[in-house]
PDB file of C-alpha atoms in Angstrom:
ATOM      1  CA  PRO A 140     -11.436 -49.966  48.185  1.00  0.00           C
ATOM      2  CA  PRO A 141     -14.676 -48.013  48.516  1.00  0.00           C
ATOM      3  CA  PRO A 142     -17.883 -50.056  48.420  1.00  0.00           C
ATOM      4  CA  PRO A 143     -19.589 -50.328  45.029  1.00  0.00           C
ATOM      5  CA  PRO A 144     -22.381 -47.849  44.362  1.00  0.00           C
ATOM      6  CA  PRO A 145     -25.953 -49.066  44.919  1.00  0.00           C
ATOM      7  CA  PRO A 146     -27.813 -50.340  41.848  1.00  0.00           C
ATOM      8  CA  PRO A 147     -29.865 -47.701  40.035  1.00  0.00           C
ATOM      9  CA  ALA A 148     -33.556 -47.462  40.806  1.00  0.00           C
ATOM     10  CA  PRO A 149     -35.958 -48.742  38.146  1.00  0.00           C
ATOM     11  CA  VAL A 150     -36.615 -46.141  35.484  1.00  0.00           C
ATOM     12  CA  VAL A 151     -40.221 -44.992  35.594  1.00  0.00           C
ATOM     13  CA  SER A 152     -41.717 -43.056  32.688  1.00  0.00           C
ATOM     14  CA  ARG A 153     -42.415 -39.364  33.222  1.00  0.00           C
ATOM     15  CA  GLN A 154     -46.134 -39.731  33.873  1.00  0.00           C
ATOM     16  CA  GLU A 155     -46.071 -43.103  35.640  1.00  0.00           C
ATOM     17  CA  ALA A 156     -47.443 -42.986  39.176  1.00  0.00           C
ATOM     18  CA  PRO A 157     -45.861 -45.260  41.826  1.00  0.00           C
ATOM     19  CA  ASP A 158     -48.867 -47.608  41.751  1.00  0.00           C
ATOM     20  CA  ALA A 159     -49.440 -47.425  37.987  1.00  0.00           C
ATOM     21  CA  PHE A 160     -48.121 -50.943  37.365  1.00  0.00           C
ATOM     22  CA  SER A 161     -50.386 -52.507  40.000  1.00  0.00           C
ATOM     23  CA  SER A 162     -53.407 -50.454  38.934  1.00  0.00           C
ATOM     24  CA  PHE A 163     -52.926 -51.293  35.265  1.00  0.00           C
ATOM     25  CA  LEU A 164     -52.779 -55.037  35.895  1.00  0.00           C
ATOM     26  CA  ALA A 165     -55.731 -54.910  38.283  1.00  0.00           C
ATOM     27  CA  GLU A 166     -57.898 -52.994  35.790  1.00  0.00           C
ATOM     28  CA  ALA A 167     -56.938 -55.482  33.069  1.00  0.00           C
ATOM     29  CA  GLY A 168     -58.029 -58.375  35.310  1.00  0.00           C
ATOM     30  CA  LEU A 169     -54.440 -59.608  35.580  1.00  0.00           C
ATOM     31  CA  GLY A 170     -53.605 -58.730  39.165  1.00  0.00           C
ATOM     32  CA  ARG A 171     -52.563 -62.315  39.845  1.00  0.00           C
ATOM     33  CA  VAL A 172     -49.512 -61.992  37.568  1.00  0.00           C
ATOM     34  CA  GLU A 173     -48.121 -58.868  39.244  1.00  0.00           C
ATOM     35  CA  GLU A 174     -45.824 -60.649  41.695  1.00  0.00           C
ATOM     36  CA  PRO A 175     -44.611 -63.279  39.171  1.00  0.00           C
ATOM     37  CA  LEU A 176     -43.765 -60.478  36.723  1.00  0.00           C
ATOM     38  CA  LYS A 177     -41.867 -58.617  39.415  1.00  0.00           C
ATOM     39  CA  ARG A 178     -39.893 -61.768  40.193  1.00  0.00           C
ATOM     40  CA  CYS A 179     -38.968 -61.817  36.503  1.00  0.00           C
ATOM     41  CA  GLY A 180     -37.607 -58.274  36.794  1.00  0.00           C
ATOM     42  CA  ILE A 181     -40.635 -56.465  35.333  1.00  0.00           C
ATOM     43  CA  SER A 182     -41.960 -54.029  37.916  1.00  0.00           C
ATOM     44  CA  THR A 183     -43.003 -50.895  35.993  1.00  0.00           C
ATOM     45  CA  LEU A 184     -45.294 -50.183  33.062  1.00  0.00           C
ATOM     46  CA  GLN A 185     -42.339 -48.936  31.029  1.00  0.00           C
ATOM     47  CA  GLN A 186     -40.473 -52.198  31.558  1.00  0.00           C
ATOM     48  CA  LEU A 187     -43.621 -54.085  30.593  1.00  0.00           C
ATOM     49  CA  ARG A 188     -43.922 -52.099  27.354  1.00  0.00           C
ATOM     50  CA  ASP A 189     -40.230 -52.560  26.569  1.00  0.00           C
ATOM     51  CA  THR A 190     -40.327 -56.358  26.978  1.00  0.00           C
ATOM     52  CA  PRO A 191     -40.829 -58.138  23.622  1.00  0.00           C
ATOM     53  CA  ALA A 192     -43.952 -60.276  23.291  1.00  0.00           C
ATOM     54  CA  ALA A 193     -41.814 -63.398  22.797  1.00  0.00           C
ATOM     55  CA  ALA A 194     -39.979 -62.731  26.070  1.00  0.00           C
ATOM     56  CA  LEU A 195     -43.254 -62.218  27.935  1.00  0.00           C
ATOM     57  CA  LYS A 196     -44.621 -65.443  26.482  1.00  0.00           C
ATOM     58  CA  ALA A 197     -41.497 -67.346  27.578  1.00  0.00           C
ATOM     59  CA  ALA A 198     -41.250 -65.743  31.043  1.00  0.00           C
ATOM     60  CA  VAL A 199     -41.095 -68.308  33.848  1.00  0.00           C
ATOM     61  CA  ASP A 200     -41.644 -67.505  37.513  1.00  0.00           C
ATOM     62  CA  PRO A 201     -38.297 -68.312  39.206  1.00  0.00           C
ATOM     63  CA  GLN A 202     -40.117 -69.139  42.433  1.00  0.00           C
ATOM     64  CA  THR A 203     -42.643 -71.640  41.077  1.00  0.00           C
ATOM     65  CA  GLY A 204     -41.172 -72.653  37.739  1.00  0.00           C
ATOM     66  CA  ALA A 205     -44.530 -71.993  36.087  1.00  0.00           C
ATOM     67  CA  ARG A 206     -45.060 -69.890  33.001  1.00  0.00           C
ATOM     68  CA  VAL A 207     -46.186 -66.389  34.018  1.00  0.00           C
ATOM     69  CA  LEU A 208     -48.480 -65.684  31.068  1.00  0.00           C
ATOM     70  CA  ALA A 209     -50.442 -68.303  29.176  1.00  0.00           C
ATOM     71  CA  VAL A 210     -51.755 -67.470  25.704  1.00  0.00           C
ATOM     72  CA  GLY A 211     -55.073 -66.032  26.938  1.00  0.00           C
ATOM     73  CA  PRO A 212     -53.645 -63.733  29.636  1.00  0.00           C
ATOM     74  CA  LEU A 213     -50.849 -62.627  27.280  1.00  0.00           C
ATOM     75  CA  SER A 214     -53.394 -61.585  24.637  1.00  0.00           C
ATOM     76  CA  LYS A 215     -55.387 -59.774  27.302  1.00  0.00           C
ATOM     77  CA  LEU A 216     -52.266 -57.957  28.487  1.00  0.00           C
ATOM     78  CA  ARG A 217     -51.273 -56.853  24.997  1.00  0.00           C
ATOM     79  CA  ALA A 218     -54.806 -55.587  24.270  1.00  0.00           C
ATOM     80  CA  ALA A 219     -54.790 -53.577  27.521  1.00  0.00           C
ATOM     81  CA  LEU A 220     -51.417 -52.047  26.632  1.00  0.00           C
ATOM     82  CA  ARG A 221     -52.667 -51.080  23.165  1.00  0.00           C
ATOM     83  CA  GLU A 222     -55.739 -49.414  24.672  1.00  0.00           C
ATOM     84  CA  GLN A 223     -53.671 -47.438  27.168  1.00  0.00           C
ATOM     85  CA  ASP A 224     -51.162 -46.392  24.523  1.00  0.00           C
ATOM     86  CA  SER A 225     -53.937 -45.112  22.231  1.00  0.00           C
ATOM     87  CA  VAL A 226     -53.612 -41.848  24.180  1.00  0.00           C
ATOM     88  CA  THR A 227     -49.856 -41.382  24.371  1.00  0.00           C
ATOM     89  CA  ASP A 228     -49.905 -37.997  26.075  1.00  0.00           C
ATOM     90  CA  VAL A 229     -52.423 -36.343  28.324  1.00  0.00           C
ATOM     91  CA  PRO A 230     -53.812 -33.361  26.393  1.00  0.00           C
ATOM     92  CA  ALA A 231     -53.645 -29.888  27.896  1.00  0.00           C
ATOM     93  CA  GLY A 232     -57.372 -29.535  27.368  1.00  0.00           C
ATOM     94  CA  VAL A 233     -60.339 -31.790  26.678  1.00  0.00           C
ATOM     95  CA  VAL A 234     -63.657 -30.937  25.021  1.00  0.00           C
ATOM     96  CA  PHE A 235     -66.677 -33.029  25.966  1.00  0.00           C
ATOM     97  CA  ALA A 236     -69.831 -32.700  23.845  1.00  0.00           C
ATOM     98  CA  ALA A 237     -73.557 -32.721  24.609  1.00  0.00           C
ATOM     99  CA  SER A 238     -75.837 -33.550  21.700  1.00  0.00           C
ATOM    100  CA  ASP A 239     -78.802 -31.501  22.905  1.00  0.00           C
ATOM    101  CA  GLY A 240     -79.855 -28.915  25.447  1.00  0.00           C
ATOM    102  CA  ASP A 241     -81.130 -31.467  27.969  1.00  0.00           C
ATOM    103  CA  ALA A 242     -77.835 -33.337  27.997  1.00  0.00           C
ATOM    104  CA  CYS A 243     -75.907 -30.083  28.286  1.00  0.00           C
ATOM    105  CA  ALA A 244     -78.041 -28.907  31.212  1.00  0.00           C
ATOM    106  CA  GLU A 245     -77.594 -32.231  32.978  1.00  0.00           C
ATOM    107  CA  CYS A 246     -73.812 -32.090  32.493  1.00  0.00           C
ATOM    108  CA  LEU A 247     -73.674 -28.589  33.983  1.00  0.00           C
ATOM    109  CA  ASP A 248     -76.123 -29.288  36.822  1.00  0.00           C
ATOM    110  CA  ARG A 249     -74.392 -32.491  37.882  1.00  0.00           C
ATOM    111  CA  ARG A 250     -70.912 -31.138  37.100  1.00  0.00           C
ATOM    112  CA  LEU A 251     -70.415 -34.435  35.350  1.00  0.00           C
ATOM    113  CA  PHE A 252     -69.111 -34.678  31.782  1.00  0.00           C
ATOM    114  CA  ALA A 253     -69.101 -37.953  29.877  1.00  0.00           C
ATOM    115  CA  PHE A 254     -67.936 -39.869  26.831  1.00  0.00           C
ATOM    116  CA  PRO A 255     -69.264 -43.125  25.362  1.00  0.00           C
ATOM    117  CA  ALA A 256     -67.306 -46.301  26.120  1.00  0.00           C
ATOM    118  CA  SER A 257     -65.326 -45.898  22.896  1.00  0.00           C
ATOM    119  CA  HIS A 258     -63.477 -42.947  24.491  1.00  0.00           C
ATOM    120  CA  ALA A 259     -62.561 -44.696  27.744  1.00  0.00           C
ATOM    121  CA  SER A 260     -58.855 -44.181  27.058  1.00  0.00           C
ATOM    122  CA  VAL A 261     -59.299 -40.389  27.221  1.00  0.00           C
ATOM    123  CA  VAL A 262     -60.846 -40.454  30.701  1.00  0.00           C
ATOM    124  CA  LYS A 263     -58.322 -43.071  31.837  1.00  0.00           C
ATOM    125  CA  ALA A 264     -55.472 -40.802  30.752  1.00  0.00           C
ATOM    126  CA  ILE A 265     -56.964 -37.884  32.685  1.00  0.00           C
ATOM    127  CA  LEU A 266     -57.421 -39.957  35.839  1.00  0.00           C
ATOM    128  CA  ALA A 267     -53.882 -41.344  35.554  1.00  0.00           C
ATOM    129  CA  ALA A 268     -52.318 -37.893  35.177  1.00  0.00           C
ATOM    130  CA  PRO A 269     -50.570 -36.198  38.117  1.00  0.00           C
ATOM    131  CA  ASP A 270     -53.113 -34.865  40.644  1.00  0.00           C
ATOM    132  CA  ARG A 271     -55.771 -36.816  38.724  1.00  0.00           C
ATOM    133  CA  GLY A 272     -55.682 -34.249  35.945  1.00  0.00           C
ATOM    134  CA  ALA A 273     -56.347 -31.159  38.066  1.00  0.00           C
ATOM    135  CA  SER A 274     -54.157 -29.029  35.768  1.00  0.00           C
ATOM    136  CA  ILE A 275     -56.079 -30.053  32.631  1.00  0.00           C
ATOM    137  CA  ARG A 276     -58.680 -27.600  31.364  1.00  0.00           C
ATOM    138  CA  VAL A 277     -62.060 -29.027  30.412  1.00  0.00           C
ATOM    139  CA  PHE A 278     -64.787 -27.561  28.216  1.00  0.00           C
ATOM    140  CA  LEU A 279     -68.293 -28.604  27.184  1.00  0.00           C
ATOM    141  CA  TRP A 280     -69.582 -28.175  23.640  1.00  0.00           C
ATOM    142  CA  ASP A 281     -73.362 -27.687  23.359  1.00  0.00           C
ATOM    143  CA  ALA A 282     -74.038 -29.098  19.891  1.00  0.00           C
ATOM    144  CA  SER A 283     -77.651 -27.927  19.758  1.00  0.00           C
ATOM    145  CA  ARG A 284     -76.878 -24.280  20.552  1.00  0.00           C
ATOM    146  CA  LYS A 285     -73.414 -24.293  18.956  1.00  0.00           C
ATOM    147  CA  ARG A 286     -71.574 -22.839  21.927  1.00  0.00           C
ATOM    148  CA  LEU A 287     -68.737 -23.753  24.259  1.00  0.00           C
ATOM    149  CA  HIS A 288     -68.974 -23.758  28.074  1.00  0.00           C
ATOM    150  CA  GLY A 289     -65.932 -23.263  30.302  1.00  0.00           C
ATOM    151  CA  ILE A 290     -63.618 -23.109  32.064  1.00  0.00           C
ATOM    152  CA  PHE A 291     -63.599 -26.355  34.097  1.00  0.00           C
ATOM    153  CA  ARG A 292     -61.043 -28.742  35.546  1.00  0.00           C
ATOM    154  CA  PRO A 293     -61.247 -32.436  36.509  1.00  0.00           C
ATOM    155  CA  ASP A 294     -62.481 -32.944  40.076  1.00  0.00           C
ATOM    156  CA  ALA A 295     -62.171 -36.726  40.360  1.00  0.00           C
ATOM    157  CA  SER A 296     -62.651 -38.520  43.657  1.00  0.00           C
ATOM    158  CA  GLU A 297     -60.548 -41.398  44.926  1.00  0.00           C
ATOM    159  CA  GLY A 298     -61.768 -44.585  43.301  1.00  0.00           C
ATOM    160  CA  ASP A 299     -63.249 -42.945  40.191  1.00  0.00           C
ATOM    161  CA  SER A 300     -62.679 -45.076  37.098  1.00  0.00           C
ATOM    162  CA  ALA A 301     -63.379 -44.773  33.389  1.00  0.00           C
ATOM    163  CA  ASP A 302     -64.775 -48.308  33.516  1.00  0.00           C
ATOM    164  CA  VAL A 303     -67.476 -47.618  36.106  1.00  0.00           C
ATOM    165  CA  PRO A 304     -69.962 -44.720  35.732  1.00  0.00           C
ATOM    166  CA  VAL A 305     -69.901 -42.148  38.522  1.00  0.00           C
ATOM    167  CA  VAL A 306     -73.712 -41.976  38.217  1.00  0.00           C
ATOM    168  CA  SER A 307     -75.169 -45.006  36.435  1.00  0.00           C
ATOM    169  CA  SER A 308     -78.493 -43.237  35.831  1.00  0.00           C
ATOM    170  CA  ALA A 309     -76.942 -40.106  34.310  1.00  0.00           C
ATOM    171  CA  PHE A 310     -78.072 -39.084  30.834  1.00  0.00           C
ATOM    172  CA  THR A 311     -80.930 -41.608  30.783  1.00  0.00           C
ATOM    173  CA  SER A 312     -83.924 -39.299  31.312  1.00  0.00           C
ATOM    174  CA  ALA A 313     -85.175 -36.565  29.007  1.00  0.00           C
ATOM    175  CA  PRO A 314     -86.217 -33.878  29.350  1.00  0.00           C
ATOM    176  CA  TRP A 315     -83.803 -33.088  32.153  1.00  0.00           C
ATOM    177  CA  THR A 316     -85.719 -31.363  34.941  1.00  0.00           C
ATOM    178  CA  GLY A 317     -82.785 -30.692  37.229  1.00  0.00           C
ATOM    179  CA  VAL A 318     -83.886 -33.506  39.532  1.00  0.00           C
ATOM    180  CA  ALA A 319     -82.191 -36.910  39.399  1.00  0.00           C
ATOM    181  CA  PRO A 320     -84.409 -40.026  39.302  1.00  0.00           C
ATOM    182  CA  PRO A 321     -85.182 -41.308  42.823  1.00  0.00           C
ATOM    183  CA  PRO A 322     -82.935 -44.109  44.128  1.00  0.00           C
ATOM    184  CA  GLY A 323     -84.114 -47.522  43.064  1.00  0.00           C
ATOM    185  CA  LYS A 324     -86.147 -46.323  40.103  1.00  0.00           C
ATOM    186  CA  ALA A 325     -85.394 -48.490  37.096  1.00  0.00           C
ATOM    187  CA  THR A 326     -83.619 -46.640  34.301  1.00  0.00           C
ATOM    188  CA  ALA A 327     -81.941 -47.733  31.099  1.00  0.00           C
ATOM    189  CA  PRO A 328     -78.157 -48.168  31.306  1.00  0.00           C
ATOM    190  CA  THR A 329     -76.351 -44.944  30.524  1.00  0.00           C
ATOM    191  CA  LYS A 330     -74.916 -44.652  27.024  1.00  0.00           C
ATOM    192  CA  PHE A 331     -72.117 -42.485  28.407  1.00  0.00           C
ATOM    193  CA  PRO A 332     -70.353 -44.591  31.062  1.00  0.00           C
ATOM    194  CA  CYS A 333     -66.945 -42.862  30.902  1.00  0.00           C
ATOM    195  CA  GLN A 334     -67.752 -40.042  33.269  1.00  0.00           C
ATOM    196  CA  LEU A 335     -65.592 -37.325  34.780  1.00  0.00           C
ATOM    197  CA  ARG A 336     -66.468 -35.096  37.719  1.00  0.00           C
ATOM    198  CA  VAL A 337     -65.581 -31.474  37.018  1.00  0.00           C
ATOM    199  CA  ALA A 338     -65.404 -28.218  38.923  1.00  0.00           C
ATOM    200  CA  PRO A 339     -65.385 -24.675  37.520  1.00  0.00           C
ATOM    201  CA  VAL A 340     -62.054 -22.903  37.441  1.00  0.00           C
ATOM    202  CA  ARG A 341     -64.093 -19.788  36.811  1.00  0.00           C
ATOM    203  CA  ALA A 342     -67.610 -19.389  35.436  1.00  0.00           C
ATOM    204  CA  PHE A 343     -68.016 -17.528  32.148  1.00  0.00           C
ATOM    205  CA  GLU A 344     -70.775 -16.957  29.649  1.00  0.00           C
ATOM    206  CA  PRO A 345     -70.535 -19.596  26.890  1.00  0.00           C
ATOM    207  CA  LEU A 346     -68.586 -18.806  23.746  1.00  0.00           C
ATOM    208  CA  PRO A 347     -70.574 -18.857  20.487  1.00  0.00           C
ATOM    209  CA  ALA A 348     -69.312 -21.025  17.643  1.00  0.00           C
ATOM    210  CA  THR A 349     -68.304 -17.912  15.722  1.00  0.00           C
ATOM    211  CA  LEU A 350     -65.593 -17.317  18.329  1.00  0.00           C
ATOM    212  CA  ALA A 351     -64.829 -20.857  19.498  1.00  0.00           C
ATOM    213  CA  GLY A 352     -64.598 -22.023  15.898  1.00  0.00           C
ATOM    214  CA  SER A 353     -61.610 -19.785  15.314  1.00  0.00           C
ATOM    215  CA  VAL A 354     -59.596 -21.979  17.685  1.00  0.00           C
ATOM    216  CA  LEU A 355     -61.168 -25.433  17.790  1.00  0.00           C
ATOM    217  CA  THR A 356     -60.868 -28.042  15.069  1.00  0.00           C
ATOM    218  CA  PHE A 357     -64.310 -29.241  14.022  1.00  0.00           C
ATOM    219  CA  GLU A 358     -63.535 -32.680  12.681  1.00  0.00           C
ATOM    220  CA  ARG A 359     -64.482 -35.256  15.310  1.00  0.00           C
ATOM    221  CA  PRO A 360     -65.106 -38.550  13.443  1.00  0.00           C
ATOM    222  CA  GLY A 361     -68.712 -39.716  13.552  1.00  0.00           C
ATOM    223  CA  CYS A 362     -69.970 -36.527  15.182  1.00  0.00           C
ATOM    224  CA  ALA A 363     -70.560 -33.881  12.559  1.00  0.00           C
ATOM    225  CA  GLY A 364     -69.974 -30.318  13.711  1.00  0.00           C
ATOM    226  CA  ALA A 365     -68.369 -31.263  17.040  1.00  0.00           C
ATOM    227  CA  PRO A 366     -64.830 -30.161  17.919  1.00  0.00           C
ATOM    228  CA  ALA A 367     -61.959 -32.592  18.303  1.00  0.00           C
ATOM    229  CA  TYR A 368     -61.794 -33.611  21.948  1.00  0.00           C
ATOM    230  CA  ASP A 369     -58.103 -32.940  22.592  1.00  0.00           C
ATOM    231  CA  LEU A 370     -56.630 -29.449  22.818  1.00  0.00           C
ATOM    232  CA  THR A 371     -53.018 -28.331  22.774  1.00  0.00           C
ATOM    233  CA  ALA A 372     -51.661 -25.959  25.409  1.00  0.00           C
ATOM    234  CA  GLU A 373     -51.738 -23.167  22.830  1.00  0.00           C
ATOM    235  CA  GLN A 374     -55.413 -23.818  22.050  1.00  0.00           C
ATOM    236  CA  VAL A 375     -56.290 -23.894  25.756  1.00  0.00           C
ATOM    237  CA  ALA A 376     -54.543 -20.560  26.290  1.00  0.00           C
ATOM    238  CA  THR A 377     -56.305 -18.970  23.310  1.00  0.00           C
ATOM    239  CA  VAL A 378     -59.759 -20.260  24.282  1.00  0.00           C
ATOM    240  CA  SER A 379     -59.203 -19.165  27.879  1.00  0.00           C
ATOM    241  CA  ARG A 380     -58.310 -15.657  26.706  1.00  0.00           C
ATOM    242  CA  LEU A 381     -61.518 -15.540  24.658  1.00  0.00           C
ATOM    243  CA  PHE A 382     -63.555 -16.477  27.725  1.00  0.00           C
ATOM    244  CA  MET A 383     -61.801 -13.914  29.898  1.00  0.00           C
ATOM    245  CA  THR A 384     -62.113 -11.138  27.298  1.00  0.00           C
ATOM    246  CA  ARG A 385     -65.869 -11.658  27.039  1.00  0.00           C
ATOM    247  CA  GLY A 386     -66.227 -11.948  30.797  1.00  0.00           C
ATOM    248  CA  ALA A 387     -64.203  -8.833  31.575  1.00  0.00           C
TER     249      ALA A 387
END
């Protein structure tokens, strides 16, 4: 008789990179449980999500006989999964916001857009996307002048993380003069640590709120008058057409 077919490869979710499982555990401070979990048959993020909490709690490393996850590490793992799942899909477009003209100028000069720590999941989703989010379109809302800058794309470097600021001194000095503080000069910790390097897809004159407001949804919680940060593909296409029409 013919030999049996080989076992199927583990099913990996559509947006899961080959090293996503390792990276997720490392970022959660749980890298030490990666190999024990794999020995228990859990080797992808999707398998980790699909495993009931009771099964994870009872999992025993077949090599050592020790429990894989004690109560503390299990709670830490579940919290990390909840944070990652808070952004279920990578949006087609993302709108960052600058509260005043100095912050906006610094964002554009540095080509560095940022969110506060509360939005870390957004930047994490961008960095975890294929090609580190290069196909996502990024915009900057200038809240003081009520206008939208674009069109940009993520330009992340290897090693960039939503947990570590790209420039720890960014957005700590006002007024922005176009010159970064000299190395070693003491500055207050940045209030916007979730930073994303960007590059222009094409430079356009900013769109006034009268035009941008016809497409964007102005209902970001806790930030009156700022657009929601995530854009659908249809919104990105419409906004892009507005930029190109004005720039033609």
